[in-house]
């Protein structure tokens, strides 16, 4: 690719300082923590590890860095489930609610820290009875029920690594992940509730297990209660084996570098990678970021992360971060539109949620549906909002702040990856002046920098490749079973630096703006143009709910911009609107960024975690065969767009 210098710098930038009311109670209100960490990052992380966690054995070395392999707190020992449960119960907080769980059909269950500890211990004993020992892998394929975090913590308690597979994946995807990890036990359910229907988890698991020789047992939770097949000798009901176990299960003291879990990436850019995370460093950074990015006050906050436990966001900010900090969290089983499009807001109101963490794809959808849905509920309990998963378009940020945060709540746009394990770039909400669309600055202790093709820092302002300049505690320890791919994927592009795959720029104030995947960056008439900036310009038009743009080969300009646009409720496609949108983008960024073609569509191809898969749109625009589609949520979407793209794409000027 040509030198990535992103010259299309957005013109308008609005600033949002935190309100004095928020600052008055915030944990961090100035730059002192950043300054402290900058002076000695390793000492900073060592202090955090000791302050935030209980170590069975203290560590004597902080970081061993043998590029590209890092070890943190190597000779320290600890147990993750002890840190998430026992120590809070021992300190007298056994009656505090850990999770306020809401089922999709409307049932609900609160579980206290003491109850969760008992349930985790029983489940850990059940796993042992099924033959799981320290060092084994356990696959988990469930809906968003409490037993999912219970199973994860039970693995952590006995030193087995979990591999959670999102409950929306197909039998083939589940099979491949089980085989890749060589899992011994699969934990699943009869089914999961989704939009009023049943996802047939056990049936899909059976199909997968037909070709997974490593699986010895399958532990099955009853949830949806339809008839399922149980294979004698292999399959065991949760209710037959877990409740009768002892609530005593001594936590295994693990080495800091023992494997905690394997998790596959979302597959936005291609075939998923089995990312490995270990014990001490992961828990340190997850506990740290949860506490400070979300400004957690464990006695009063009710935190709700709307992700699924099948993604890293669910691992770090539904399970490990909140529990390590003794937080009370909401966990919701279903979709945002069941039974109606106000379900999220009714959950916020019902439980008095104070901190909401969700994804741009959800925010754009809520904005498309209309502000009457949140407006019908009392959202006054909210005090902080977060976003993760994709760049958030400034317009969506503003809508979120206005209609959900009612102009009172700071918004933290958090950049990170499955590979980073925890948040890396984000505001600290009581200290950072936010700019909509910018993830602002690297967190204390994190080194990030933007470089050009030659690996040289681009300076301020400037755009290029986002790199991480030194190891961080929750960094991936590798790709399961493939050390070469690890080195090649993350450490080969720039000498001594981790390359994240994302493009970014810094504005004149030094703020970081994520600009999408570098593979998606478009080269139009010699100019590098980021997908994010053109999409954000489109979304800033009142008619547009969501947009995806890709570069399409063009005889005169090298690449031309092809746009796919979803309209907001009350707007209809027309030639006049095409012309208006092109002008709108031209105005916002410059004539060079005007899309050459615009296709109005009802849907965009997305991963099962809701991220736009531009590589498939590029295949459509170029009329090529589709790449890996195993992580695509709804394969019919691409076919629908493809049919219409070929007949309607305009090639005017
Ligand atoms: P794969 O690596 O398999 O292609 P993926 O990158 O989508 O899948 P994840 O680890 O779930 O898998 O996502 C991390 C990516 O999501 C980041 O590299 C970035 O592109 C995007 N992302 C996450 N949060 C943000 C954010 N706040 N702003 C911009 N981009 C973000
Ligand atoms: Mg990725």
JSON list of N, CA and C in Angstrom, two decimals, residues 463-522:
[
{"chain": "A", "resi": 463, "resn": "UNK", "atom": "N", "xyz": [-1.39, 11.10, 10.26]},
{"chain": "A", "resi": 463, "resn": "UNK", "atom": "CA", "xyz": [-2.13, 9.84, 10.23]},
{"chain": "A", "resi": 463, "resn": "UNK", "atom": "C", "xyz": [-1.31, 8.71, 9.67]},
{"chain": "A", "resi": 464, "resn": "UNK", "atom": "N", "xyz": [-1.69, 7.48, 9.99]},
{"chain": "A", "resi": 464, "resn": "UNK", "atom": "CA", "xyz": [-0.97, 6.31, 9.49]},
{"chain": "A", "resi": 464, "resn": "UNK", "atom": "C", "xyz": [-1.41, 5.05, 10.21]},
{"chain": "A", "resi": 465, "resn": "UNK", "atom": "N", "xyz": [-0.43, 4.24, 10.59]},
{"chain": "A", "resi": 465, "resn": "UNK", "atom": "CA", "xyz": [-0.71, 2.95, 11.21]},
{"chain": "A", "resi": 465, "resn": "UNK", "atom": "C", "xyz": [-0.64, 3.06, 12.73]},
{"chain": "A", "resi": 466, "resn": "UNK", "atom": "N", "xyz": [-1.66, 2.51, 13.41]},
{"chain": "A", "resi": 466, "resn": "UNK", "atom": "CA", "xyz": [-1.64, 2.51, 14.87]},
{"chain": "A", "resi": 466, "resn": "UNK", "atom": "C", "xyz": [-0.75, 1.36, 15.36]},
{"chain": "A", "resi": 467, "resn": "UNK", "atom": "N", "xyz": [0.26, 1.69, 16.17]},
{"chain": "A", "resi": 467, "resn": "UNK", "atom": "CA", "xyz": [1.13, 0.66, 16.73]},
{"chain": "A", "resi": 467, "resn": "UNK", "atom": "C", "xyz": [1.19, 0.80, 18.25]},
{"chain": "A", "resi": 468, "resn": "UNK", "atom": "N", "xyz": [1.55, -0.28, 18.91]},
{"chain": "A", "resi": 468, "resn": "UNK", "atom": "CA", "xyz": [1.75, -0.25, 20.36]},
{"chain": "A", "resi": 468, "resn": "UNK", "atom": "C", "xyz": [3.24, -0.44, 20.59]},
{"chain": "A", "resi": 469, "resn": "UNK", "atom": "N", "xyz": [3.79, 0.43, 21.43]},
{"chain": "A", "resi": 469, "resn": "UNK", "atom": "CA", "xyz": [5.24, 0.56, 21.47]},
{"chain": "A", "resi": 469, "resn": "UNK", "atom": "C", "xyz": [5.93, -0.24, 22.57]},
{"chain": "A", "resi": 470, "resn": "UNK", "atom": "N", "xyz": [5.15, -0.75, 23.52]},
{"chain": "A", "resi": 470, "resn": "UNK", "atom": "CA", "xyz": [5.78, -1.60, 24.54]},
{"chain": "A", "resi": 470, "resn": "UNK", "atom": "C", "xyz": [4.74, -2.60, 25.03]},
{"chain": "A", "resi": 471, "resn": "UNK", "atom": "N", "xyz": [5.21, -3.72, 25.63]},
{"chain": "A", "resi": 471, "resn": "UNK", "atom": "CA", "xyz": [4.27, -4.74, 26.08]},
{"chain": "A", "resi": 471, "resn": "UNK", "atom": "C", "xyz": [3.36, -4.20, 27.18]},
{"chain": "A", "resi": 472, "resn": "UNK", "atom": "N", "xyz": [2.16, -4.74, 27.26]},
{"chain": "A", "resi": 472, "resn": "UNK", "atom": "CA", "xyz": [1.19, -4.34, 28.28]},
{"chain": "A", "resi": 472, "resn": "UNK", "atom": "C", "xyz": [0.72, -5.62, 28.97]},
{"chain": "A", "resi": 473, "resn": "UNK", "atom": "N", "xyz": [0.26, -5.52, 30.24]},
{"chain": "A", "resi": 473, "resn": "UNK", "atom": "CA", "xyz": [0.02, -6.75, 31.01]},
{"chain": "A", "resi": 473, "resn": "UNK", "atom": "C", "xyz": [-0.98, -7.72, 30.38]},
{"chain": "A", "resi": 474, "resn": "UNK", "atom": "N", "xyz": [-2.07, -7.20, 29.78]},
{"chain": "A", "resi": 474, "resn": "UNK", "atom": "CA", "xyz": [-3.09, -8.12, 29.25]},
{"chain": "A", "resi": 474, "resn": "UNK", "atom": "C", "xyz": [-2.89, -8.41, 27.77]},
{"chain": "A", "resi": 475, "resn": "UNK", "atom": "N", "xyz": [-1.67, -8.24, 27.30]},
{"chain": "A", "resi": 475, "resn": "UNK", "atom": "CA", "xyz": [-1.44, -8.52, 25.89]},
{"chain": "A", "resi": 475, "resn": "UNK", "atom": "C", "xyz": [-1.55, -10.01, 25.60]},
{"chain": "A", "resi": 476, "resn": "UNK", "atom": "N", "xyz": [-2.00, -10.34, 24.40]},
{"chain": "A", "resi": 476, "resn": "UNK", "atom": "CA", "xyz": [-2.08, -11.75, 24.02]},
{"chain": "A", "resi": 476, "resn": "UNK", "atom": "C", "xyz": [-0.72, -12.39, 24.17]},
{"chain": "A", "resi": 477, "resn": "UNK", "atom": "N", "xyz": [-0.71, -13.65, 24.57]},
{"chain": "A", "resi": 477, "resn": "UNK", "atom": "CA", "xyz": [0.56, -14.35, 24.70]},
{"chain": "A", "resi": 477, "resn": "UNK", "atom": "C", "xyz": [0.86, -15.17, 23.46]},
{"chain": "A", "resi": 478, "resn": "UNK", "atom": "N", "xyz": [-0.05, -15.14, 22.50]},
{"chain": "A", "resi": 478, "resn": "UNK", "atom": "CA", "xyz": [0.19, -15.84, 21.25]},
{"chain": "A", "resi": 478, "resn": "UNK", "atom": "C", "xyz": [-1.10, -16.28, 20.61]},
{"chain": "A", "resi": 479, "resn": "UNK", "atom": "N", "xyz": [-0.96, -16.97, 19.48]},
{"chain": "A", "resi": 479, "resn": "UNK", "atom": "CA", "xyz": [-2.10, -17.60, 18.83]},
{"chain": "A", "resi": 479, "resn": "UNK", "atom": "C", "xyz": [-1.98, -19.08, 19.13]},
{"chain": "A", "resi": 480, "resn": "UNK", "atom": "N", "xyz": [-3.04, -19.66, 19.68]},
{"chain": "A", "resi": 480, "resn": "UNK", "atom": "CA", "xyz": [-3.02, -21.05, 20.11]},
{"chain": "A", "resi": 480, "resn": "UNK", "atom": "C", "xyz": [-2.52, -21.95, 18.98]},
{"chain": "A", "resi": 481, "resn": "UNK", "atom": "N", "xyz": [-1.45, -22.66, 19.27]},
{"chain": "A", "resi": 481, "resn": "UNK", "atom": "CA", "xyz": [-0.93, -23.64, 18.31]},
{"chain": "A", "resi": 481, "resn": "UNK", "atom": "C", "xyz": [-0.21, -23.06, 17.11]},
{"chain": "A", "resi": 482, "resn": "UNK", "atom": "N", "xyz": [0.04, -21.75, 17.09]},
{"chain": "A", "resi": 482, "resn": "UNK", "atom": "CA", "xyz": [0.62, -21.17, 15.88]},
{"chain": "A", "resi": 482, "resn": "UNK", "atom": "C", "xyz": [1.53, -19.97, 16.17]},
{"chain": "A", "resi": 483, "resn": "UNK", "atom": "N", "xyz": [2.70, -20.24, 16.81]},
{"chain": "A", "resi": 483, "resn": "UNK", "atom": "CA", "xyz": [3.59, -19.13, 17.17]},
{"chain": "A", "resi": 483, "resn": "UNK", "atom": "C", "xyz": [4.07, -18.33, 15.95]},
{"chain": "A", "resi": 484, "resn": "UNK", "atom": "N", "xyz": [4.21, -19.00, 14.81]},
{"chain": "A", "resi": 484, "resn": "UNK", "atom": "CA", "xyz": [4.68, -18.28, 13.62]},
{"chain": "A", "resi": 484, "resn": "UNK", "atom": "C", "xyz": [3.66, -17.25, 13.15]},
{"chain": "A", "resi": 485, "resn": "UNK", "atom": "N", "xyz": [2.38, -17.67, 13.19]},
{"chain": "A", "resi": 485, "resn": "UNK", "atom": "CA", "xyz": [1.34, -16.75, 12.77]},
{"chain": "A", "resi": 485, "resn": "UNK", "atom": "C", "xyz": [1.28, -15.55, 13.72]},
{"chain": "A", "resi": 486, "resn": "UNK", "atom": "N", "xyz": [1.57, -15.81, 14.99]},
{"chain": "A", "resi": 486, "resn": "UNK", "atom": "CA", "xyz": [1.59, -14.73, 15.98]},
{"chain": "A", "resi": 486, "resn": "UNK", "atom": "C", "xyz": [2.63, -13.68, 15.62]},
{"chain": "A", "resi": 487, "resn": "UNK", "atom": "N", "xyz": [3.85, -14.16, 15.38]},
{"chain": "A", "resi": 487, "resn": "UNK", "atom": "CA", "xyz": [4.94, -13.25, 15.04]},
{"chain": "A", "resi": 487, "resn": "UNK", "atom": "C", "xyz": [4.62, -12.50, 13.74]},
{"chain": "A", "resi": 488, "resn": "UNK", "atom": "N", "xyz": [4.19, -13.27, 12.76]},
{"chain": "A", "resi": 488, "resn": "UNK", "atom": "CA", "xyz": [3.94, -12.75, 11.43]},
{"chain": "A", "resi": 488, "resn": "UNK", "atom": "C", "xyz": [2.79, -11.71, 11.44]},
{"chain": "A", "resi": 489, "resn": "UNK", "atom": "N", "xyz": [1.71, -12.04, 12.15]},
{"chain": "A", "resi": 489, "resn": "UNK", "atom": "CA", "xyz": [0.52, -11.19, 12.11]},
{"chain": "A", "resi": 489, "resn": "UNK", "atom": "C", "xyz": [0.73, -9.86, 12.83]},
{"chain": "A", "resi": 490, "resn": "UNK", "atom": "N", "xyz": [1.40, -9.90, 13.96]},
{"chain": "A", "resi": 490, "resn": "UNK", "atom": "CA", "xyz": [1.42, -8.70, 14.80]},
{"chain": "A", "resi": 490, "resn": "UNK", "atom": "C", "xyz": [2.76, -7.99, 14.90]},
{"chain": "A", "resi": 491, "resn": "UNK", "atom": "N", "xyz": [3.86, -8.70, 14.64]},
{"chain": "A", "resi": 491, "resn": "UNK", "atom": "CA", "xyz": [5.16, -8.14, 14.96]},
{"chain": "A", "resi": 491, "resn": "UNK", "atom": "C", "xyz": [6.10, -8.01, 13.77]},
{"chain": "A", "resi": 492, "resn": "UNK", "atom": "N", "xyz": [5.63, -8.36, 12.57]},
{"chain": "A", "resi": 492, "resn": "UNK", "atom": "CA", "xyz": [6.57, -8.36, 11.45]},
{"chain": "A", "resi": 492, "resn": "UNK", "atom": "C", "xyz": [6.53, -7.06, 10.64]},
{"chain": "A", "resi": 493, "resn": "UNK", "atom": "N", "xyz": [5.44, -6.30, 10.74]},
{"chain": "A", "resi": 493, "resn": "UNK", "atom": "CA", "xyz": [5.29, -5.14, 9.87]},
{"chain": "A", "resi": 493, "resn": "UNK", "atom": "C", "xyz": [6.23, -4.00, 10.28]},
{"chain": "A", "resi": 494, "resn": "UNK", "atom": "N", "xyz": [6.34, -3.75, 11.58]},
{"chain": "A", "resi": 494, "resn": "UNK", "atom": "CA", "xyz": [7.19, -2.66, 12.07]},
{"chain": "A", "resi": 494, "resn": "UNK", "atom": "C", "xyz": [8.12, -3.20, 13.14]},
{"chain": "A", "resi": 495, "resn": "UNK", "atom": "N", "xyz": [9.38, -2.90, 12.99]},
{"chain": "A", "resi": 495, "resn": "UNK", "atom": "CA", "xyz": [10.41, -3.43, 13.86]},
{"chain": "A", "resi": 495, "resn": "UNK", "atom": "C", "xyz": [10.13, -3.08, 15.33]},
{"chain": "A", "resi": 496, "resn": "UNK", "atom": "N", "xyz": [9.99, -4.12, 16.16]},
{"chain": "A", "resi": 496, "resn": "UNK", "atom": "CA", "xyz": [9.86, -3.90, 17.60]},
{"chain": "A", "resi": 496, "resn": "UNK", "atom": "C", "xyz": [8.53, -3.36, 18.06]},
{"chain": "A", "resi": 497, "resn": "UNK", "atom": "N", "xyz": [7.58, -3.24, 17.14]},
{"chain": "A", "resi": 497, "resn": "UNK", "atom": "CA", "xyz": [6.27, -2.70, 17.54]},
{"chain": "A", "resi": 497, "resn": "UNK", "atom": "C", "xyz": [5.17, -3.69, 17.21]},
{"chain": "A", "resi": 498, "resn": "UNK", "atom": "N", "xyz": [4.13, -3.65, 18.02]},
{"chain": "A", "resi": 498, "resn": "UNK", "atom": "CA", "xyz": [2.91, -4.42, 17.75]},
{"chain": "A", "resi": 498, "resn": "UNK", "atom": "C", "xyz": [2.07, -3.59, 16.80]},
{"chain": "A", "resi": 499, "resn": "UNK", "atom": "N", "xyz": [1.68, -4.18, 15.68]},
{"chain": "A", "resi": 499, "resn": "UNK", "atom": "CA", "xyz": [0.82, -3.48, 14.74]},
{"chain": "A", "resi": 499, "resn": "UNK", "atom": "C", "xyz": [-0.58, -4.07, 14.83]},
{"chain": "A", "resi": 500, "resn": "UNK", "atom": "N", "xyz": [-1.55, -3.18, 15.11]},
{"chain": "A", "resi": 500, "resn": "UNK", "atom": "CA", "xyz": [-2.90, -3.61, 15.45]},
{"chain": "A", "resi": 500, "resn": "UNK", "atom": "C", "xyz": [-3.79, -3.85, 14.24]},
{"chain": "A", "resi": 501, "resn": "UNK", "atom": "N", "xyz": [-3.37, -3.41, 13.05]},
{"chain": "A", "resi": 501, "resn": "UNK", "atom": "CA", "xyz": [-4.21, -3.57, 11.86]},
{"chain": "A", "resi": 501, "resn": "UNK", "atom": "C", "xyz": [-5.11, -2.38, 11.59]},
{"chain": "A", "resi": 502, "resn": "UNK", "atom": "N", "xyz": [-5.12, -1.42, 12.53]},
{"chain": "A", "resi": 502, "resn": "UNK", "atom": "CA", "xyz": [-6.01, -0.27, 12.39]},
{"chain": "A", "resi": 502, "resn": "UNK", "atom": "C", "xyz": [-5.24, 0.97, 11.95]},
{"chain": "A", "resi": 503, "resn": "UNK", "atom": "N", "xyz": [-5.91, 1.80, 11.15]},
{"chain": "A", "resi": 503, "resn": "UNK", "atom": "CA", "xyz": [-5.37, 3.11, 10.82]},
{"chain": "A", "resi": 503, "resn": "UNK", "atom": "C", "xyz": [-5.86, 4.12, 11.85]},
{"chain": "A", "resi": 504, "resn": "UNK", "atom": "N", "xyz": [-5.06, 5.16, 12.06]},
{"chain": "A", "resi": 504, "resn": "UNK", "atom": "CA", "xyz": [-5.46, 6.17, 13.04]},
{"chain": "A", "resi": 504, "resn": "UNK", "atom": "C", "xyz": [-4.77, 7.48, 12.70]},
{"chain": "A", "resi": 505, "resn": "UNK", "atom": "N", "xyz": [-5.27, 8.55, 13.26]},
{"chain": "A", "resi": 505, "resn": "UNK", "atom": "CA", "xyz": [-4.59, 9.83, 13.12]},
{"chain": "A", "resi": 505, "resn": "UNK", "atom": "C", "xyz": [-4.59, 10.53, 14.47]},
{"chain": "A", "resi": 506, "resn": "UNK", "atom": "N", "xyz": [-3.70, 11.48, 14.61]},
{"chain": "A", "resi": 506, "resn": "UNK", "atom": "CA", "xyz": [-3.76, 12.36, 15.78]},
{"chain": "A", "resi": 506, "resn": "UNK", "atom": "C", "xyz": [-4.03, 13.76, 15.28]},
{"chain": "A", "resi": 507, "resn": "UNK", "atom": "N", "xyz": [-4.93, 14.45, 15.96]},
{"chain": "A", "resi": 507, "resn": "UNK", "atom": "CA", "xyz": [-5.22, 15.82, 15.55]},
{"chain": "A", "resi": 507, "resn": "UNK", "atom": "C", "xyz": [-4.21, 16.77, 16.20]},
{"chain": "A", "resi": 508, "resn": "UNK", "atom": "N", "xyz": [-4.39, 18.04, 15.97]},
{"chain": "A", "resi": 508, "resn": "UNK", "atom": "CA", "xyz": [-3.41, 19.02, 16.44]},
{"chain": "A", "resi": 508, "resn": "UNK", "atom": "C", "xyz": [-3.29, 19.03, 17.97]},
{"chain": "A", "resi": 509, "resn": "UNK", "atom": "N", "xyz": [-4.35, 18.55, 18.66]},
{"chain": "A", "resi": 509, "resn": "UNK", "atom": "CA", "xyz": [-4.29, 18.49, 20.13]},
{"chain": "A", "resi": 509, "resn": "UNK", "atom": "C", "xyz": [-3.75, 17.15, 20.62]},
{"chain": "A", "resi": 510, "resn": "UNK", "atom": "N", "xyz": [-3.34, 16.28, 19.69]},
{"chain": "A", "resi": 510, "resn": "UNK", "atom": "CA", "xyz": [-2.78, 15.00, 20.09]},
{"chain": "A", "resi": 510, "resn": "UNK", "atom": "C", "xyz": [-3.81, 13.91, 20.31]},
{"chain": "A", "resi": 511, "resn": "UNK", "atom": "N", "xyz": [-5.08, 14.19, 20.08]},
{"chain": "A", "resi": 511, "resn": "UNK", "atom": "CA", "xyz": [-6.14, 13.18, 20.26]},
{"chain": "A", "resi": 511, "resn": "UNK", "atom": "C", "xyz": [-6.00, 12.09, 19.20]},
{"chain": "A", "resi": 512, "resn": "UNK", "atom": "N", "xyz": [-6.25, 10.83, 19.61]},
{"chain": "A", "resi": 512, "resn": "UNK", "atom": "CA", "xyz": [-6.25, 9.70, 18.68]},
{"chain": "A", "resi": 512, "resn": "UNK", "atom": "C", "xyz": [-7.64, 9.52, 18.08]},
{"chain": "A", "resi": 513, "resn": "UNK", "atom": "N", "xyz": [-7.69, 9.38, 16.75]},
{"chain": "A", "resi": 513, "resn": "UNK", "atom": "CA", "xyz": [-8.92, 9.08, 16.03]},
{"chain": "A", "resi": 513, "resn": "UNK", "atom": "C", "xyz": [-8.72, 7.78, 15.27]},
{"chain": "A", "resi": 514, "resn": "UNK", "atom": "N", "xyz": [-9.51, 6.78, 15.57]},
{"chain": "A", "resi": 514, "resn": "UNK", "atom": "CA", "xyz": [-9.41, 5.51, 14.87]},
{"chain": "A", "resi": 514, "resn": "UNK", "atom": "C", "xyz": [-10.10, 5.63, 13.51]},
{"chain": "A", "resi": 515, "resn": "UNK", "atom": "N", "xyz": [-9.44, 5.13, 12.49]},
{"chain": "A", "resi": 515, "resn": "UNK", "atom": "CA", "xyz": [-9.92, 5.37, 11.12]},
{"chain": "A", "resi": 515, "resn": "UNK", "atom": "C", "xyz": [-10.28, 4.10, 10.37]},
{"chain": "A", "resi": 516, "resn": "UNK", "atom": "N", "xyz": [-10.45, 3.00, 11.08]},
{"chain": "A", "resi": 516, "resn": "UNK", "atom": "CA", "xyz": [-10.81, 1.76, 10.38]},
{"chain": "A", "resi": 516, "resn": "UNK", "atom": "C", "xyz": [-9.58, 0.94, 10.07]},
{"chain": "A", "resi": 517, "resn": "UNK", "atom": "N", "xyz": [-9.81, -0.21, 9.48]},
{"chain": "A", "resi": 517, "resn": "UNK", "atom": "CA", "xyz": [-8.71, -1.14, 9.17]},
{"chain": "A", "resi": 517, "resn": "UNK", "atom": "C", "xyz": [-7.86, -0.57, 8.05]},
{"chain": "A", "resi": 518, "resn": "UNK", "atom": "N", "xyz": [-6.55, -0.74, 8.15]},
{"chain": "A", "resi": 518, "resn": "UNK", "atom": "CA", "xyz": [-5.71, -0.22, 7.06]},
{"chain": "A", "resi": 518, "resn": "UNK", "atom": "C", "xyz": [-5.99, -0.97, 5.75]},
{"chain": "A", "resi": 519, "resn": "UNK", "atom": "N", "xyz": [-6.40, -2.22, 5.84]},
{"chain": "A", "resi": 519, "resn": "UNK", "atom": "CA", "xyz": [-6.73, -2.95, 4.62]},
{"chain": "A", "resi": 519, "resn": "UNK", "atom": "C", "xyz": [-7.92, -2.32, 3.89]},
{"chain": "A", "resi": 520, "resn": "UNK", "atom": "N", "xyz": [-8.70, -1.56, 4.61]},
{"chain": "A", "resi": 520, "resn": "UNK", "atom": "CA", "xyz": [-9.90, -0.95, 4.01]},
{"chain": "A", "resi": 520, "resn": "UNK", "atom": "C", "xyz": [-9.64, 0.45, 3.49]},
{"chain": "A", "resi": 521, "resn": "UNK", "atom": "N", "xyz": [-8.47, 1.02, 3.84]},
{"chain": "A", "resi": 521, "resn": "UNK", "atom": "CA", "xyz": [-8.21, 2.41, 3.44]},
{"chain": "A", "resi": 521, "resn": "UNK", "atom": "C", "xyz": [-8.21, 2.51, 1.92]},
{"chain": "A", "resi": 522, "resn": "UNK", "atom": "N", "xyz": [-8.84, 3.57, 1.40]},
{"chain": "A", "resi": 522, "resn": "UNK", "atom": "CA", "xyz": [-9.02, 3.72, -0.04]},
{"chain": "A", "resi": 522, "resn": "UNK", "atom": "C", "xyz": [-7.97, 4.67, -0.61]}
]
